[in-house]
PDB file of N, CA and C in Angstrom:
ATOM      1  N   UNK A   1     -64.686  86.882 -30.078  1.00  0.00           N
ATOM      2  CA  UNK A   1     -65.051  86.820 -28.683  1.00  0.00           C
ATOM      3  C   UNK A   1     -65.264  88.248 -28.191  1.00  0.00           C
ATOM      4  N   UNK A   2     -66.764  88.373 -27.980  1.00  0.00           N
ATOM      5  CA  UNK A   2     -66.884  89.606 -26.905  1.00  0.00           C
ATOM      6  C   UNK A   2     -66.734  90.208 -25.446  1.00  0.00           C
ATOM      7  N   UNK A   3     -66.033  90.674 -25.046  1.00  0.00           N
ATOM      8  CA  UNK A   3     -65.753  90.403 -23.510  1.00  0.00           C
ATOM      9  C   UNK A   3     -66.580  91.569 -23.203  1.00  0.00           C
ATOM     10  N   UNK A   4     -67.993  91.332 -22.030  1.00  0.00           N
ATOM     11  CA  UNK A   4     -68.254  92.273 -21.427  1.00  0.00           C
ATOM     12  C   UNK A   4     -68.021  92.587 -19.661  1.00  0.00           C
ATOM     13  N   UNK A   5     -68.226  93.973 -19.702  1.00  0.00           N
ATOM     14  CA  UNK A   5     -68.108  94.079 -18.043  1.00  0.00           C
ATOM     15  C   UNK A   5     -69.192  94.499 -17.257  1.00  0.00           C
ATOM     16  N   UNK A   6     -69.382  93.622 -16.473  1.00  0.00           N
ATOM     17  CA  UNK A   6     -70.862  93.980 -15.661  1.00  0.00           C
ATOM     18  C   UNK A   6     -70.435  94.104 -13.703  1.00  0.00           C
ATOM     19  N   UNK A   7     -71.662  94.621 -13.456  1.00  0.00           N
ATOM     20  CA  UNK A   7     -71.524  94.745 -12.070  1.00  0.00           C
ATOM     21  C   UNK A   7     -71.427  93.149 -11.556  1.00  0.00           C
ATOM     22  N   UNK A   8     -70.793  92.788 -10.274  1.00  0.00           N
ATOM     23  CA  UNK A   8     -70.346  91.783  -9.828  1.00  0.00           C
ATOM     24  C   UNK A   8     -71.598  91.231  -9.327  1.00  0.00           C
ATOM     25  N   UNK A   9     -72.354  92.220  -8.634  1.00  0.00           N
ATOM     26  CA  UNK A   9     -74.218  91.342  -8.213  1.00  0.00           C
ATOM     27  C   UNK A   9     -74.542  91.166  -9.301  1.00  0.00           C
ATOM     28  N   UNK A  10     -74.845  91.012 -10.633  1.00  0.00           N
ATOM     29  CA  UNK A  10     -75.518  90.797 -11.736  1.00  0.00           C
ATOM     30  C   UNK A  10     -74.598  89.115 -11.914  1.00  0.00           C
ATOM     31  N   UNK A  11     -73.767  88.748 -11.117  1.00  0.00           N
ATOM     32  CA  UNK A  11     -73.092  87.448 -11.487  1.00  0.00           C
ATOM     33  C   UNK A  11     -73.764  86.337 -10.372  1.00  0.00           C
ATOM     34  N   UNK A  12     -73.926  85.169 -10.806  1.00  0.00           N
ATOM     35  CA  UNK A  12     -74.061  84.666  -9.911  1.00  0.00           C
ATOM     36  C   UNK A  12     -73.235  83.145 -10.103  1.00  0.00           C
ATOM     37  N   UNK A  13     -73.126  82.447  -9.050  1.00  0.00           N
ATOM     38  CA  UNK A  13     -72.554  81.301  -9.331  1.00  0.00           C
ATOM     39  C   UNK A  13     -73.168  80.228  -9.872  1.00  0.00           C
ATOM     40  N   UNK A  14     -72.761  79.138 -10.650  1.00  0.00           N
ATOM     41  CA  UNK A  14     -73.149  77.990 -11.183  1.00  0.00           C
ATOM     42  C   UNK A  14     -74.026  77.065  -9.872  1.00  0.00           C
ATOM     43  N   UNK A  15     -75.486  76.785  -9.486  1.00  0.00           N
ATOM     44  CA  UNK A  15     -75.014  76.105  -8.559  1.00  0.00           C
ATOM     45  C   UNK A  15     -74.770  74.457  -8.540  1.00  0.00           C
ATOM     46  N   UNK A  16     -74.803  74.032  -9.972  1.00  0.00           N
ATOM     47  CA  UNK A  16     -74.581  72.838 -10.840  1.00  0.00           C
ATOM     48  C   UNK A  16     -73.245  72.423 -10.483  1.00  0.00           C
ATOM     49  N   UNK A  17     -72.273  73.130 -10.143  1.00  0.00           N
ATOM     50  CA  UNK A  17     -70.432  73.442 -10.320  1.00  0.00           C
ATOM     51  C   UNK A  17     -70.044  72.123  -9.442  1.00  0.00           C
ATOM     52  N   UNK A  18     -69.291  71.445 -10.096  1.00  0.00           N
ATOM     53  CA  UNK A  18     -68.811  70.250  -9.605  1.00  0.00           C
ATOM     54  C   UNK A  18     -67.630  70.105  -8.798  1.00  0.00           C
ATOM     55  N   UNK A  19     -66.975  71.634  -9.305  1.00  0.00           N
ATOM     56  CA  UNK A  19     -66.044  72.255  -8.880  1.00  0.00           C
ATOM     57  C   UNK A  19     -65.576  73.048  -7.481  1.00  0.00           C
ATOM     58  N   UNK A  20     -64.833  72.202  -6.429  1.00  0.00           N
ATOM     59  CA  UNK A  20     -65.048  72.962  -5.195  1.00  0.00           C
ATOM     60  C   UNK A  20     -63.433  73.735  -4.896  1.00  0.00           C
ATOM     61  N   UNK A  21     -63.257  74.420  -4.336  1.00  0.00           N
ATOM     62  CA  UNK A  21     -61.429  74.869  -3.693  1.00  0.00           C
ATOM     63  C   UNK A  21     -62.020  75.257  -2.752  1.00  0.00           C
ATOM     64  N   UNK A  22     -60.486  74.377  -1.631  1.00  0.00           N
ATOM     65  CA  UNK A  22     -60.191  74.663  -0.186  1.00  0.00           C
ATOM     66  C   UNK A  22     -59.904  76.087  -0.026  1.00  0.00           C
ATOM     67  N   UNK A  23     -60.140  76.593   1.061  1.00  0.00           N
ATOM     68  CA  UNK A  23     -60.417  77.734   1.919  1.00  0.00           C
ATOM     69  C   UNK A  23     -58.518  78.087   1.339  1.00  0.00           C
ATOM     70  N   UNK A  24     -57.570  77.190   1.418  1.00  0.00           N
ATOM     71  CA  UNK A  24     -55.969  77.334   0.912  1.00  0.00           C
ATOM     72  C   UNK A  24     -56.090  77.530  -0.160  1.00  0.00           C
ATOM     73  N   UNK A  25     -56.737  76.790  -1.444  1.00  0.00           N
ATOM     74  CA  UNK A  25     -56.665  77.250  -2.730  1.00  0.00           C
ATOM     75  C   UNK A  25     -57.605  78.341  -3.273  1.00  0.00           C
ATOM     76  N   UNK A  26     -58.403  78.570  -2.218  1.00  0.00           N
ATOM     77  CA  UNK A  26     -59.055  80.356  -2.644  1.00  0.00           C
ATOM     78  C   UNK A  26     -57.952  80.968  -2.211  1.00  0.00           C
ATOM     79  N   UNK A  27     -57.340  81.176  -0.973  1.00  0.00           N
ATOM     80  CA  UNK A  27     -56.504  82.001  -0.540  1.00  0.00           C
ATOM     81  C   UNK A  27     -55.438  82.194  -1.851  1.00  0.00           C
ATOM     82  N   UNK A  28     -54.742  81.231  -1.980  1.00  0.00           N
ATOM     83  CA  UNK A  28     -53.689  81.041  -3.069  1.00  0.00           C
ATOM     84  C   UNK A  28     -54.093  81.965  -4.444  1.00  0.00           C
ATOM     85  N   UNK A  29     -55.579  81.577  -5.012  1.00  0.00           N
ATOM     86  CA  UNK A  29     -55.883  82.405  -6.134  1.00  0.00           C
ATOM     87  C   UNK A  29     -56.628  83.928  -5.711  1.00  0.00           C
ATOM     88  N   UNK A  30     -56.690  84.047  -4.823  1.00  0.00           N
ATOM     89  CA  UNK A  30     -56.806  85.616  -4.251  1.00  0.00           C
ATOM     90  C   UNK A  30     -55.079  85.554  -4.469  1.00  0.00           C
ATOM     91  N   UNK A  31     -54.339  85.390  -3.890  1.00  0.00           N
ATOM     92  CA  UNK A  31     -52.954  85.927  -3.629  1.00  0.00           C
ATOM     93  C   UNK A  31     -52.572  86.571  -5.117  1.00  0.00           C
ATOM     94  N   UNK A  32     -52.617  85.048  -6.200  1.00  0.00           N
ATOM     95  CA  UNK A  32     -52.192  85.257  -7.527  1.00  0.00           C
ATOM     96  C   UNK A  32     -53.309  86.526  -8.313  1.00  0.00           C
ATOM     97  N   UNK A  33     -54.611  86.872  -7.607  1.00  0.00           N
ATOM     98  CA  UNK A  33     -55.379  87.995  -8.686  1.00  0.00           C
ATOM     99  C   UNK A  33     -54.603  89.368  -8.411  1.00  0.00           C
ATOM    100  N   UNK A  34     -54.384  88.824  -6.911  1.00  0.00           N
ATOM    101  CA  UNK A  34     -53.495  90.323  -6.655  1.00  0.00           C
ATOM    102  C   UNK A  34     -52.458  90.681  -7.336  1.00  0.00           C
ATOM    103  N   UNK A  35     -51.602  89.556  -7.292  1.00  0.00           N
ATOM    104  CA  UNK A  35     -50.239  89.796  -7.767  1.00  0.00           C
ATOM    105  C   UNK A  35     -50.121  90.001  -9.266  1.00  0.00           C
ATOM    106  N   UNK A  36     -50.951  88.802 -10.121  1.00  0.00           N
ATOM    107  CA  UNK A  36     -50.991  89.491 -11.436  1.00  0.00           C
ATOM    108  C   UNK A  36     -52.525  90.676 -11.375  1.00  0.00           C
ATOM    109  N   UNK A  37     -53.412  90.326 -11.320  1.00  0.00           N
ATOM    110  CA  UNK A  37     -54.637  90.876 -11.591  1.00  0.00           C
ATOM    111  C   UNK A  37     -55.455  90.418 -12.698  1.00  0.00           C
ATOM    112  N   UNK A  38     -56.619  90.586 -12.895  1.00  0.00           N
ATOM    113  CA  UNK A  38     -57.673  89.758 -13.860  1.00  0.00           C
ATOM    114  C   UNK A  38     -57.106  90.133 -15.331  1.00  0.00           C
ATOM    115  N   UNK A  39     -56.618  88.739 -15.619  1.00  0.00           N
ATOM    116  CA  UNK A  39     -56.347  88.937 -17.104  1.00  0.00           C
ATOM    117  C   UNK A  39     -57.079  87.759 -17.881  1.00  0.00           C
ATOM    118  N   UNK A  40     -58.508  87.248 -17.138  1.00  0.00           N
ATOM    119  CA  UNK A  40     -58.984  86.400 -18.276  1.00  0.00           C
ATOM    120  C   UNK A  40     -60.537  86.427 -17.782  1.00  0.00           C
ATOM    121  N   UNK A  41     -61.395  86.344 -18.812  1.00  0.00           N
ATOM    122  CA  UNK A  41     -62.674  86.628 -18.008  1.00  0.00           C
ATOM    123  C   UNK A  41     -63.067  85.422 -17.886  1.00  0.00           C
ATOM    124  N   UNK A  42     -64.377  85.295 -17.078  1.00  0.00           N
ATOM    125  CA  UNK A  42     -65.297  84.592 -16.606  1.00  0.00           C
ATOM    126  C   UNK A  42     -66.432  84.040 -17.824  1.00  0.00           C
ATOM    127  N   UNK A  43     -66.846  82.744 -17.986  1.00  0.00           N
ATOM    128  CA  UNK A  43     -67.173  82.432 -18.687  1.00  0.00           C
ATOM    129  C   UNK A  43     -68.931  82.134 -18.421  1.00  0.00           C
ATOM    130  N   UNK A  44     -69.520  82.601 -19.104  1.00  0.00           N
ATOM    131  CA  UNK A  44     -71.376  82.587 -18.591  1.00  0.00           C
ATOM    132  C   UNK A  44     -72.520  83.318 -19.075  1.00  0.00           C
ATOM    133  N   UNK A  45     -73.477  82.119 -18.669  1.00  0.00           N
ATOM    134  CA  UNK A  45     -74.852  82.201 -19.962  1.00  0.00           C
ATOM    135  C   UNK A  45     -75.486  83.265 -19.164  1.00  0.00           C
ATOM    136  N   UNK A  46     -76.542  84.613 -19.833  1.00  0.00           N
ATOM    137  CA  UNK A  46     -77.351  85.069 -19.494  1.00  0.00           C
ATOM    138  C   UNK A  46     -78.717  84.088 -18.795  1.00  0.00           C
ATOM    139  N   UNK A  47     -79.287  84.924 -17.816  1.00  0.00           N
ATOM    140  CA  UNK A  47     -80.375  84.329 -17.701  1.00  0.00           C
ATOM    141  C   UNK A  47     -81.411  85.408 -16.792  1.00  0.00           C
ATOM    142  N   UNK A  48     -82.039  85.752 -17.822  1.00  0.00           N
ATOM    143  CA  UNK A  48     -82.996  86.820 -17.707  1.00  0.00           C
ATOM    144  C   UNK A  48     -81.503  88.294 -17.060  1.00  0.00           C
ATOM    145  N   UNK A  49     -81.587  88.983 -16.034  1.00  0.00           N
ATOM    146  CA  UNK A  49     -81.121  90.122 -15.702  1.00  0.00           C
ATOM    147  C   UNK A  49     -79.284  89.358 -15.206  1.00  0.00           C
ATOM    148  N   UNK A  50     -79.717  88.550 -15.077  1.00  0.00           N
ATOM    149  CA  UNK A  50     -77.914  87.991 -13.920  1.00  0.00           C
ATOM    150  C   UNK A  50     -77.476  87.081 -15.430  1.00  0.00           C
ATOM    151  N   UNK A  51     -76.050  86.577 -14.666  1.00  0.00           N
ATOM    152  CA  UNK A  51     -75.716  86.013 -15.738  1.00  0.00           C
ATOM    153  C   UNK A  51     -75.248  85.292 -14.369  1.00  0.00           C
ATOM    154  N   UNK A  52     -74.869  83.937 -15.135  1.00  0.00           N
ATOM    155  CA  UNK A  52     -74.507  82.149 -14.351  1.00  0.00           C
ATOM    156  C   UNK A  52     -73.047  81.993 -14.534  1.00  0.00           C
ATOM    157  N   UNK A  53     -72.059  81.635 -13.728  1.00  0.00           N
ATOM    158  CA  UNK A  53     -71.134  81.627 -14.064  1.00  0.00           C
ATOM    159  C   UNK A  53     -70.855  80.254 -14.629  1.00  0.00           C
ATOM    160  N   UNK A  54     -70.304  79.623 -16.045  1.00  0.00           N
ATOM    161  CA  UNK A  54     -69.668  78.347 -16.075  1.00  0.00           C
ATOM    162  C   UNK A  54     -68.511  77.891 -15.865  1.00  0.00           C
ATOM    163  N   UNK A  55     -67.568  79.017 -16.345  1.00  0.00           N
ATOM    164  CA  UNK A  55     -66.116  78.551 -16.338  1.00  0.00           C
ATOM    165  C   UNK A  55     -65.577  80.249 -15.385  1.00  0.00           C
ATOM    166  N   UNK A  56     -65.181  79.747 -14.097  1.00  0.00           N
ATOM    167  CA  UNK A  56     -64.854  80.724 -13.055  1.00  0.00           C
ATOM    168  C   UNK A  56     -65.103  80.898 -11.858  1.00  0.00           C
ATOM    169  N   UNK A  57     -65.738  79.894 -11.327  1.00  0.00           N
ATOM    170  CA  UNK A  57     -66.851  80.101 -10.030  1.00  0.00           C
ATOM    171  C   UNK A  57     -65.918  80.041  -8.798  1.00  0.00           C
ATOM    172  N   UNK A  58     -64.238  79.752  -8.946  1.00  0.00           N
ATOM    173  CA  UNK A  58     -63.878  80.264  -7.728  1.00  0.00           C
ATOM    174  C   UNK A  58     -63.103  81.556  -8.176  1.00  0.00           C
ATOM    175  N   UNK A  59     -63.174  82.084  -9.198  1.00  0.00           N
ATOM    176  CA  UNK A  59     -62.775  83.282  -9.275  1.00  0.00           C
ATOM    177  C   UNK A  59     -63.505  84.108  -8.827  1.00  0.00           C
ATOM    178  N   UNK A  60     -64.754  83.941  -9.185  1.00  0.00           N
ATOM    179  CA  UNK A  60     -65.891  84.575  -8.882  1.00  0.00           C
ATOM    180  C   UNK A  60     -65.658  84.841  -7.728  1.00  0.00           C
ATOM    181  N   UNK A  61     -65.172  83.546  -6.464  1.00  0.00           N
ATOM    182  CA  UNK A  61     -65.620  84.447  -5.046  1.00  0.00           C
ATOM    183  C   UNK A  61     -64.788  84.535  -4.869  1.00  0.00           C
ATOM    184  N   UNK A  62     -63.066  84.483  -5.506  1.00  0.00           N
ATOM    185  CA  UNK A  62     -62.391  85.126  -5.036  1.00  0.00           C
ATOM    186  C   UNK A  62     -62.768  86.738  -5.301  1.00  0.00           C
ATOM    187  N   UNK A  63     -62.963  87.156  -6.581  1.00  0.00           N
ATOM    188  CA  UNK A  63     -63.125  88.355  -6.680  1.00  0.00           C
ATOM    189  C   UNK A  63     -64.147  89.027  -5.789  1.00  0.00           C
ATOM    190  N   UNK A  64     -64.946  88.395  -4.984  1.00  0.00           N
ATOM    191  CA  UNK A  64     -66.327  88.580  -4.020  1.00  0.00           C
ATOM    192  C   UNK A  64     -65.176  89.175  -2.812  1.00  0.00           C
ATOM    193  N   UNK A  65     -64.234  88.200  -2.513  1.00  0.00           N
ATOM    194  CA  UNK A  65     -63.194  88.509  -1.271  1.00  0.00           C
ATOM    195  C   UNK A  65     -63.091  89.445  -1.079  1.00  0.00           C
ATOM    196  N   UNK A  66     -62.458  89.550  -2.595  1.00  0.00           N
ATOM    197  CA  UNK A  66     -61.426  90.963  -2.496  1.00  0.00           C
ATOM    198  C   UNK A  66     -62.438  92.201  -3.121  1.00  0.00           C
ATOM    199  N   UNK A  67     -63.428  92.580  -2.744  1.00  0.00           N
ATOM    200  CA  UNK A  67     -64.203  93.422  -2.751  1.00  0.00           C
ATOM    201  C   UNK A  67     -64.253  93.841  -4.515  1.00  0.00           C
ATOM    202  N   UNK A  68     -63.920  92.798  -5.141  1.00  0.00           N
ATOM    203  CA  UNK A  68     -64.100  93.734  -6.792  1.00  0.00           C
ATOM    204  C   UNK A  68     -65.757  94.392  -7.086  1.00  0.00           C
ATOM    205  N   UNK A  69     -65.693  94.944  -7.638  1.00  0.00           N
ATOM    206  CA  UNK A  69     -67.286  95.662  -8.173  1.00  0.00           C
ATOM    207  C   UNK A  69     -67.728  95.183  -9.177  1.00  0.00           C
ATOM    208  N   UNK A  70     -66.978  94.836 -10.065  1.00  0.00           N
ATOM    209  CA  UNK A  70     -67.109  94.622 -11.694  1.00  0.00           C
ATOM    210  C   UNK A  70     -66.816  93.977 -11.917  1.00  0.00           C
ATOM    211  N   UNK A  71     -67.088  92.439 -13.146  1.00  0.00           N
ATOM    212  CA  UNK A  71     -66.084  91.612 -13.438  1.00  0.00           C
ATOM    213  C   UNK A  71     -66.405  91.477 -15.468  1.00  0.00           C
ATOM    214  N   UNK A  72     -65.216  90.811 -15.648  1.00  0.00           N
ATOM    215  CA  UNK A  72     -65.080  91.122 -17.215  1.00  0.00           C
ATOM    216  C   UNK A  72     -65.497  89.282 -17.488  1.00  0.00           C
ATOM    217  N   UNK A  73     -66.625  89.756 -18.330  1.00  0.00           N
ATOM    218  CA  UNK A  73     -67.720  88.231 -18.862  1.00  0.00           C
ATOM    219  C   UNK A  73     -67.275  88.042 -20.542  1.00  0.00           C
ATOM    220  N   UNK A  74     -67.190  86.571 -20.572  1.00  0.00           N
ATOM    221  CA  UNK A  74     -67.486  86.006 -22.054  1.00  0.00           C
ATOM    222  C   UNK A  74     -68.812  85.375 -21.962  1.00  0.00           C
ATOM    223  N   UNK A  75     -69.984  86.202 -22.904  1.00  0.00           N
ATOM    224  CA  UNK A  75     -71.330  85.499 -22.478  1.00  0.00           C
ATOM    225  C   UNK A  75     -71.654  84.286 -23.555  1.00  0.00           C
ATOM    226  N   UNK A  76     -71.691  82.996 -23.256  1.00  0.00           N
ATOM    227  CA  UNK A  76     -71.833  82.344 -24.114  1.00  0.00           C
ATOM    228  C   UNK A  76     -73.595  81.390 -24.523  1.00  0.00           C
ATOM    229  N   UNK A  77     -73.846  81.152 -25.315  1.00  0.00           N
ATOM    230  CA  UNK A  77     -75.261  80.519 -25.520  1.00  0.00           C
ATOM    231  C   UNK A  77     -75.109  79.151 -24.902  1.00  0.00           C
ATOM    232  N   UNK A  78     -75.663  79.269 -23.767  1.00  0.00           N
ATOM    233  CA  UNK A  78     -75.958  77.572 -23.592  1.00  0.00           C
ATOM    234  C   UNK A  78     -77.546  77.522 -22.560  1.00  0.00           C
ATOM    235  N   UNK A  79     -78.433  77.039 -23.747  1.00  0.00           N
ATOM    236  CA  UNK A  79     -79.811  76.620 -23.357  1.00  0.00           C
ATOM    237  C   UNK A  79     -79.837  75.590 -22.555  1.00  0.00           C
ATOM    238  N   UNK A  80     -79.533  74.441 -22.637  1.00  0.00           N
ATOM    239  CA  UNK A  80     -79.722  73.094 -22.128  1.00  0.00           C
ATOM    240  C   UNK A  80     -78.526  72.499 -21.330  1.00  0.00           C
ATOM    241  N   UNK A  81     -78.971  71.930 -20.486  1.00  0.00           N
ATOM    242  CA  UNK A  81     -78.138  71.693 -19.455  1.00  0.00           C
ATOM    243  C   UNK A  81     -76.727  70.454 -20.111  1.00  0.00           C
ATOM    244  N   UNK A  82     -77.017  69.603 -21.095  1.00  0.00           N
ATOM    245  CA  UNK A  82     -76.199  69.492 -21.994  1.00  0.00           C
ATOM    246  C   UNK A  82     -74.865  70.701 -22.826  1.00  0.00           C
ATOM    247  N   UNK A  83     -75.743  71.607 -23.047  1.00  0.00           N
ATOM    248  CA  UNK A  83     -74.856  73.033 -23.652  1.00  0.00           C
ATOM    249  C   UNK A  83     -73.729  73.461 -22.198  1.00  0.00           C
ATOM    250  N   UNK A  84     -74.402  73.456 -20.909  1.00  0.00           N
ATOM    251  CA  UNK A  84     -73.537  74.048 -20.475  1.00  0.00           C
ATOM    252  C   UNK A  84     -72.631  73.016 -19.807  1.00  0.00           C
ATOM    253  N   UNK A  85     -72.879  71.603 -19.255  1.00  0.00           N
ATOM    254  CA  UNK A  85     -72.139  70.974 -19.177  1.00  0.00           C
ATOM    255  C   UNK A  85     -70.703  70.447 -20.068  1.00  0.00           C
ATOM    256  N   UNK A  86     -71.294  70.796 -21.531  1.00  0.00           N
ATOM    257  CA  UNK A  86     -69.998  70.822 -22.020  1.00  0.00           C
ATOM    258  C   UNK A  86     -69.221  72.286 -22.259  1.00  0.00           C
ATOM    259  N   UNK A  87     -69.452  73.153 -21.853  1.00  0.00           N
ATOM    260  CA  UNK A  87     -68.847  74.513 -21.812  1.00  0.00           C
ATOM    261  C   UNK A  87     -68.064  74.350 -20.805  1.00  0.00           C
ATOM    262  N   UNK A  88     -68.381  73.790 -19.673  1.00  0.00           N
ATOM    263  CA  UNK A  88     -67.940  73.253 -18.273  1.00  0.00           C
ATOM    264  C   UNK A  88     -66.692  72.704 -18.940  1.00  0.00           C
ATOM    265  N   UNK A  89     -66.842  71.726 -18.778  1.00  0.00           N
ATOM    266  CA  UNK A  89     -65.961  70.585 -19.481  1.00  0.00           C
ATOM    267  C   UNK A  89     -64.143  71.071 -20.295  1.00  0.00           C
ATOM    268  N   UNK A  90     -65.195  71.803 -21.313  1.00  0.00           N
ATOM    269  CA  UNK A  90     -64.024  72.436 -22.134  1.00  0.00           C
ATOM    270  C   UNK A  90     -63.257  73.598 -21.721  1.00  0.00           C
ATOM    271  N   UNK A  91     -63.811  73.939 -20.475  1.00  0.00           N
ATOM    272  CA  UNK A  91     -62.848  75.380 -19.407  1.00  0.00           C
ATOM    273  C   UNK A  91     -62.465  74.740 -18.766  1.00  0.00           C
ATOM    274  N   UNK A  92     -62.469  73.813 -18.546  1.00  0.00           N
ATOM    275  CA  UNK A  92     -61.566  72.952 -17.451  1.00  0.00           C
ATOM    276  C   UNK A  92     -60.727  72.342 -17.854  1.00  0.00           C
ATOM    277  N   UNK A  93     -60.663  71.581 -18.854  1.00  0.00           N
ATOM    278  CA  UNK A  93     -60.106  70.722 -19.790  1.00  0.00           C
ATOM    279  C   UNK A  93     -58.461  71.206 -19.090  1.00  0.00           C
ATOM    280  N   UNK A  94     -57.893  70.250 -18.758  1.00  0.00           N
ATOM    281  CA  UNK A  94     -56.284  69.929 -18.452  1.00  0.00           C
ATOM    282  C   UNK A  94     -55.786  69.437 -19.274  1.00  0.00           C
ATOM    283  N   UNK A  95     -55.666  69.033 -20.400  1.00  0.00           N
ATOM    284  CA  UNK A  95     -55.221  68.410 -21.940  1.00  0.00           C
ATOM    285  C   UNK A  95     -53.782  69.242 -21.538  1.00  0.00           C
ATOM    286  N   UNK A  96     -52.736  68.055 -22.160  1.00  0.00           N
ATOM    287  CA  UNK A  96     -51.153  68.562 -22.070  1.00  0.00           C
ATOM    288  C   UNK A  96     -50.601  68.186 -20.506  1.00  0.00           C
ATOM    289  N   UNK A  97     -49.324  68.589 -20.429  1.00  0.00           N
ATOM    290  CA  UNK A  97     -48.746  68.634 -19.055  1.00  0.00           C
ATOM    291  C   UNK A  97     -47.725  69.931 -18.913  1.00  0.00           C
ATOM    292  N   UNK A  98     -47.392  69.430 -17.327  1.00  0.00           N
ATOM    293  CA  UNK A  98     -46.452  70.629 -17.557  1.00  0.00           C
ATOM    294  C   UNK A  98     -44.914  69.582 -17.503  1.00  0.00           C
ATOM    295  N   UNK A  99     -44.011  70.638 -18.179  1.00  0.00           N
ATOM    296  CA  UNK A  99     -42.357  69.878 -17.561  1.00  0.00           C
ATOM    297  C   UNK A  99     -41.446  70.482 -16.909  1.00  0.00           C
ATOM    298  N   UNK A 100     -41.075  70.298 -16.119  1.00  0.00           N
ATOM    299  CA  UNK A 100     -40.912  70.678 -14.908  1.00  0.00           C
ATOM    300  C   UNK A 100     -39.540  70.899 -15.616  1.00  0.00           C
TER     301      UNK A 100
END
């Protein structure tokens, strides 16, 4: 896995993303980037100069919030809207539980 880092305008969001968070659960994951800070990148296909985000898109604006410049990318191949729906899929994936 290659992790690159690009300027934050070169990102853009999925606008496919099925995926929405309340105005509380951005707040909440702004709180937690602060407190720990970015320790996992953003997952997304090139496309021409920008890259698409698949797996991250409320990180993405959290990191938009909080004024980041840069963000750290895993760029992955997905041509067909099949490819990225299951890239989707598998970053989301909740498999397991927790025990309390």
């Amino acid at each position: 896995m290659k992790v690159i880092r690009v300027p934050i305008s070169k990102v853009k969001l999925w606008e496919e993303n099925p995926r929405e968070a309340s105005p509380q659960d951005l707040e909440r994951l702004k709180q937690q980037i602060v407190k720990l800070g970015v320790y996992k990148p953003l997952l997304a296909f090139k496309d021409g100069e920008e890259y698409i985000v698949l797996g991250g898109n409320q990180r993405l604006k959290a990191y938009r919030e909080l004024e980041h410049e840069k963000v750290d990318l895993v760029v992955v191949k997905a041509t067909t809207q099949a490819d990225r729906i299951e890239f989707v899929i598998s970053d989301n994936d909740e498999a397991g539980h927790y025990d309390p």
